[in-house]
Amino acid sequence: MRRPHIRTAAIAVAVATAATGLAGTAFAGPSTGGERSAASTTTTAAAVVKAAHAAAFTHTAATGVAQGDELHAQDVLVDPEGARHVRFVRTHNGMPVLGGDLVVHLDRRLAYTGVTSAATHAVKPAAAKPELTAAQAAAKAAGAAKGEAGGAELVVDARGGSAVLAYQVTVTDNDSASTVVVDAVTGKVRSNTPVADEFLSPKLLAALRKSGQTADPATGTGSTTGAGLLGSGASGVTHYPATAKGTGKTLFVGSVGLTTTATSRGHYQLKDPNRYGTETRDAKGKYTESFGAGTKFTNTTNVWGNGKTSSRSSAAADAQYGITKTLDFYKKTFNRKGIANNSKAARGMVHWGNKVANAFWDPTCNCMLYGDGDGQMFKKPLVVLDVTGHELTHGVVEATANLQPTYVDADGNQYGEPGSLNESLADIFGSNVEFYANNTKDTPDYLVGEKLGLDQKFLRRLDHPSLDKLEGTIDYWSSDTYFTEVHAGSGVSSHAYYLLAEGSGSKTIGGVKYNSPTFGGSTVKGIGRTKATAIFYRALTRYMVSTTDFHGARVATLKAAKDLYGSTSTEYKTVNNAWAAVNVTAANTPAARH
């Protein structure tokens, strides 16, 4: 299956020009862990970045910053209580550092209070010059990923507790794209990572083939009138383009209201001017990574689709609905303005590729790509609501902690706790999008992929992850979790989140029965979904980095709970109890991280 290309790991935003580059940077808002712009604070982003940069070079024993390092500010957040957090990526002697990201924490007086760092060691490589040429490294990468190599870029690979001079190469062919890192001295392939985060893993697709299952979810009815239906047309419009109220007749959630653009009298485009110009287009079977290459959805009725796959617009209505509901969830819950918090459009392309049984967040075009299904195992487009919420959350993670898998097998399956945490956060916030949308045709729940039509009635679930037999999802952490495929490993932190929100034992919510177990039979009393979600969001945006594992996530959520509710609060104590209930404790933190 074709996967989109990846962007380079480092983001070159010079610290000297941070005032310009971060002019629209987000600052934390109310107690939910939301965000507000730098303009609304008395301390400028430039001053915060300057103080954090100085602190990083002053506290080198903690930050690992050393001579030859340069820090490039990515994000600045200011909490209501005054704490500041600056996220940096790093270069060393001008070379991007893989696994070199860090967040410097300051108090309201801009004094250093701590650091969250992906690498706690110096990132200076032992070898100053490569033994391999760029062409030799590209050839090694092409052989490893079995494709055509692009240019080879010198980087420092600081992942895994060491610092090695290496080449980073993007390799593509008709079916895949990978980022390959090759040791510049020995020629050893250090990593070979698929560039797209597919909703359905190669392991799951293989399990479905073996079991002979098909996923053929029931569609909605195009004529049903939903509670949010706005009608169609742009009454009284005299100046174009103008905002219009349209109707989406979707495949999975019936008829819904969609905000569209009237381009002229009686002509409409599936583009939402109230949400940064968010738009869905038709890839028309192409494997394009350029949103501009997609065909605009236009019509003269402002009614999109017919509730069936016979209309190409039906899947587009689902996608546009899911994307805008995801944007609204992040905006209304955390005041996050867009996926990257930069007030830019979120975009989607449906009918992507030829018989693609998957959906992707594509970092190259910053858009969602939806396949139509392969016609065998998956018979309909993968445009259900929680798939969209899940995949767009990968975009949020990319823009913040940028959690990365630790290694990848020959079939493209990803492994390692940071990758599992990434999948878990996508499931957690994807389920929250359902609760936010509160659509009666897609009842909110703690299940993921329940509309896909699988035999087990869901793909994953947060309350009791091991009920997912297809992926072999796990309930509890152990030392073997490092070697667990990321979708299966996601159960650890998803389970901790559910326990934090709803508690252990049996419960019925929205007509769905849950029964969440705990490690050792402990009892956890939940603090509610709103507070649990606020804690996990604050932890992601302030205290997680690319290498954060489950024990690091425990520390991050405890810090977030302390920020929001205090270290003696019930919320703080319940965070600790929820992680202990999935066997993640301070006592069993591995002495040496992988």
PDB file of N, CA, C and O in Angstrom, residues 7-15 70-75 87-91 96-97 398-400 402:
ATOM      1  N   ARG A   7       8.505  14.381   6.186  1.00  0.00           N
ATOM      2  CA  ARG A   7       9.326  15.578   6.193  1.00  0.00           C
ATOM      3  C   ARG A   7      10.571  15.333   7.026  1.00  0.00           C
ATOM      4  O   ARG A   7      10.630  14.418   7.822  1.00  0.00           O
ATOM      5  N   THR A   8      11.580  16.158   6.871  1.00  0.00           N
ATOM      6  CA  THR A   8      12.793  15.975   7.654  1.00  0.00           C
ATOM      7  C   THR A   8      12.504  16.183   9.120  1.00  0.00           C
ATOM      8  O   THR A   8      11.587  16.898   9.504  1.00  0.00           O
ATOM      9  N   ALA A   9      13.341  15.581   9.961  1.00  0.00           N
ATOM     10  CA  ALA A   9      13.059  15.535  11.389  1.00  0.00           C
ATOM     11  C   ALA A   9      13.224  16.880  12.068  1.00  0.00           C
ATOM     12  O   ALA A   9      12.528  17.195  13.017  1.00  0.00           O
ATOM     13  N   ALA A  10      14.179  17.676  11.625  1.00  0.00           N
ATOM     14  CA  ALA A  10      14.463  18.926  12.327  1.00  0.00           C
ATOM     15  C   ALA A  10      13.697  20.081  11.700  1.00  0.00           C
ATOM     16  O   ALA A  10      13.429  20.100  10.511  1.00  0.00           O
ATOM     17  N   ILE A  11      13.357  21.047  12.524  1.00  0.00           N
ATOM     18  CA  ILE A  11      12.665  22.240  12.057  1.00  0.00           C
ATOM     19  C   ILE A  11      13.576  23.418  12.307  1.00  0.00           C
ATOM     20  O   ILE A  11      13.876  23.755  13.456  1.00  0.00           O
ATOM     21  N   ALA A  12      14.069  24.034  11.265  1.00  0.00           N
ATOM     22  CA  ALA A  12      15.064  25.090  11.413  1.00  0.00           C
ATOM     23  C   ALA A  12      14.388  26.427  11.659  1.00  0.00           C
ATOM     24  O   ALA A  12      14.089  27.171  10.745  1.00  0.00           O
ATOM     25  N   VAL A  13      14.123  26.727  12.889  1.00  0.00           N
ATOM     26  CA  VAL A  13      13.564  28.020  13.291  1.00  0.00           C
ATOM     27  C   VAL A  13      14.605  28.686  14.167  1.00  0.00           C
ATOM     28  O   VAL A  13      14.803  28.310  15.319  1.00  0.00           O
ATOM     29  N   ALA A  14      15.327  29.627  13.616  1.00  0.00           N
ATOM     30  CA  ALA A  14      16.450  30.210  14.350  1.00  0.00           C
ATOM     31  C   ALA A  14      15.966  30.900  15.609  1.00  0.00           C
ATOM     32  O   ALA A  14      14.997  31.649  15.600  1.00  0.00           O
ATOM     33  N   VAL A  15      16.690  30.669  16.705  1.00  0.00           N
ATOM     34  CA  VAL A  15      16.322  31.297  17.973  1.00  0.00           C
ATOM     35  C   VAL A  15      16.396  32.805  17.874  1.00  0.00           C
ATOM     36  O   VAL A  15      15.603  33.536  18.445  1.00  0.00           O
ATOM     37  N   GLU A  70      22.700  23.842  18.848  1.00  0.00           N
ATOM     38  CA  GLU A  70      21.838  24.999  18.648  1.00  0.00           C
ATOM     39  C   GLU A  70      20.406  24.559  18.895  1.00  0.00           C
ATOM     40  O   GLU A  70      20.002  23.478  18.473  1.00  0.00           O
ATOM     41  N   LEU A  71      19.637  25.383  19.597  1.00  0.00           N
ATOM     42  CA  LEU A  71      18.245  25.076  19.908  1.00  0.00           C
ATOM     43  C   LEU A  71      17.329  25.953  19.068  1.00  0.00           C
ATOM     44  O   LEU A  71      17.561  27.165  18.942  1.00  0.00           O
ATOM     45  N   HIS A  72      16.289  25.332  18.523  1.00  0.00           N
ATOM     46  CA  HIS A  72      15.363  26.032  17.633  1.00  0.00           C
ATOM     47  C   HIS A  72      13.961  25.906  18.206  1.00  0.00           C
ATOM     48  O   HIS A  72      13.426  24.803  18.334  1.00  0.00           O
ATOM     49  N   ALA A  73      13.383  27.042  18.591  1.00  0.00           N
ATOM     50  CA  ALA A  73      12.089  27.050  19.269  1.00  0.00           C
ATOM     51  C   ALA A  73      10.966  26.625  18.340  1.00  0.00           C
ATOM     52  O   ALA A  73      10.840  27.130  17.222  1.00  0.00           O
ATOM     53  N   GLN A  74      10.162  25.683  18.818  1.00  0.00           N
ATOM     54  CA  GLN A  74       9.005  25.185  18.068  1.00  0.00           C
ATOM     55  C   GLN A  74       7.694  25.710  18.622  1.00  0.00           C
ATOM     56  O   GLN A  74       6.746  25.939  17.890  1.00  0.00           O
ATOM     57  N   ASP A  75       7.622  25.828  19.936  1.00  0.00           N
ATOM     58  CA  ASP A  75       6.346  26.136  20.573  1.00  0.00           C
ATOM     59  C   ASP A  75       6.608  26.794  21.918  1.00  0.00           C
ATOM     60  O   ASP A  75       7.612  26.499  22.584  1.00  0.00           O
ATOM     61  N   ARG A  87       9.287  24.472  23.803  1.00  0.00           N
ATOM     62  CA  ARG A  87       9.695  23.231  23.138  1.00  0.00           C
ATOM     63  C   ARG A  87      10.741  23.566  22.077  1.00  0.00           C
ATOM     64  O   ARG A  87      10.509  24.415  21.212  1.00  0.00           O
ATOM     65  N   PHE A  88      11.874  22.871  22.153  1.00  0.00           N
ATOM     66  CA  PHE A  88      12.963  23.076  21.208  1.00  0.00           C
ATOM     67  C   PHE A  88      13.260  21.799  20.428  1.00  0.00           C
ATOM     68  O   PHE A  88      13.149  20.695  20.971  1.00  0.00           O
ATOM     69  N   VAL A  89      13.648  21.948  19.163  1.00  0.00           N
ATOM     70  CA  VAL A  89      14.392  20.902  18.474  1.00  0.00           C
ATOM     71  C   VAL A  89      15.840  21.369  18.421  1.00  0.00           C
ATOM     72  O   VAL A  89      16.137  22.539  18.663  1.00  0.00           O
ATOM     73  N   ARG A  90      16.737  20.431  18.105  1.00  0.00           N
ATOM     74  CA  ARG A  90      18.163  20.716  18.259  1.00  0.00           C
ATOM     75  C   ARG A  90      18.938  20.390  16.980  1.00  0.00           C
ATOM     76  O   ARG A  90      18.610  19.445  16.265  1.00  0.00           O
ATOM     77  N   THR A  91      19.962  21.182  16.716  1.00  0.00           N
ATOM     78  CA  THR A  91      20.964  20.819  15.726  1.00  0.00           C
ATOM     79  C   THR A  91      22.312  20.764  16.434  1.00  0.00           C
ATOM     80  O   THR A  91      22.510  21.384  17.492  1.00  0.00           O
ATOM     81  N   PRO A  96      20.764  18.314  11.892  1.00  0.00           N
ATOM     82  CA  PRO A  96      19.598  17.963  12.715  1.00  0.00           C
ATOM     83  C   PRO A  96      19.928  16.814  13.656  1.00  0.00           C
ATOM     84  O   PRO A  96      20.652  15.884  13.285  1.00  0.00           O
ATOM     85  N   VAL A  97      19.393  16.865  14.873  1.00  0.00           N
ATOM     86  CA  VAL A  97      19.604  15.813  15.866  1.00  0.00           C
ATOM     87  C   VAL A  97      18.310  15.023  16.024  1.00  0.00           C
ATOM     88  O   VAL A  97      17.292  15.575  16.468  1.00  0.00           O
ATOM     89  N   GLU A 398       2.080  15.111  16.257  1.00  0.00           N
ATOM     90  CA  GLU A 398       3.231  15.502  15.437  1.00  0.00           C
ATOM     91  C   GLU A 398       3.635  16.949  15.722  1.00  0.00           C
ATOM     92  O   GLU A 398       4.827  17.274  15.766  1.00  0.00           O
ATOM     93  N   ALA A 399       2.654  17.822  15.924  1.00  0.00           N
ATOM     94  CA  ALA A 399       2.937  19.238  16.152  1.00  0.00           C
ATOM     95  C   ALA A 399       3.393  19.521  17.579  1.00  0.00           C
ATOM     96  O   ALA A 399       3.846  20.636  17.865  1.00  0.00           O
ATOM     97  N   THR A 400       3.300  18.534  18.463  1.00  0.00           N
ATOM     98  CA  THR A 400       3.690  18.746  19.865  1.00  0.00           C
ATOM     99  C   THR A 400       4.830  17.794  20.234  1.00  0.00           C
ATOM    100  O   THR A 400       5.980  18.051  19.922  1.00  0.00           O
ATOM    101  N   ASN A 402       5.586  14.819  19.094  1.00  0.00           N
ATOM    102  CA  ASN A 402       6.144  14.101  17.943  1.00  0.00           C
ATOM    103  C   ASN A 402       6.661  12.715  18.346  1.00  0.00           C
ATOM    104  O   ASN A 402       7.776  12.312  18.011  1.00  0.00           O
TER     105      ASN A 402
END
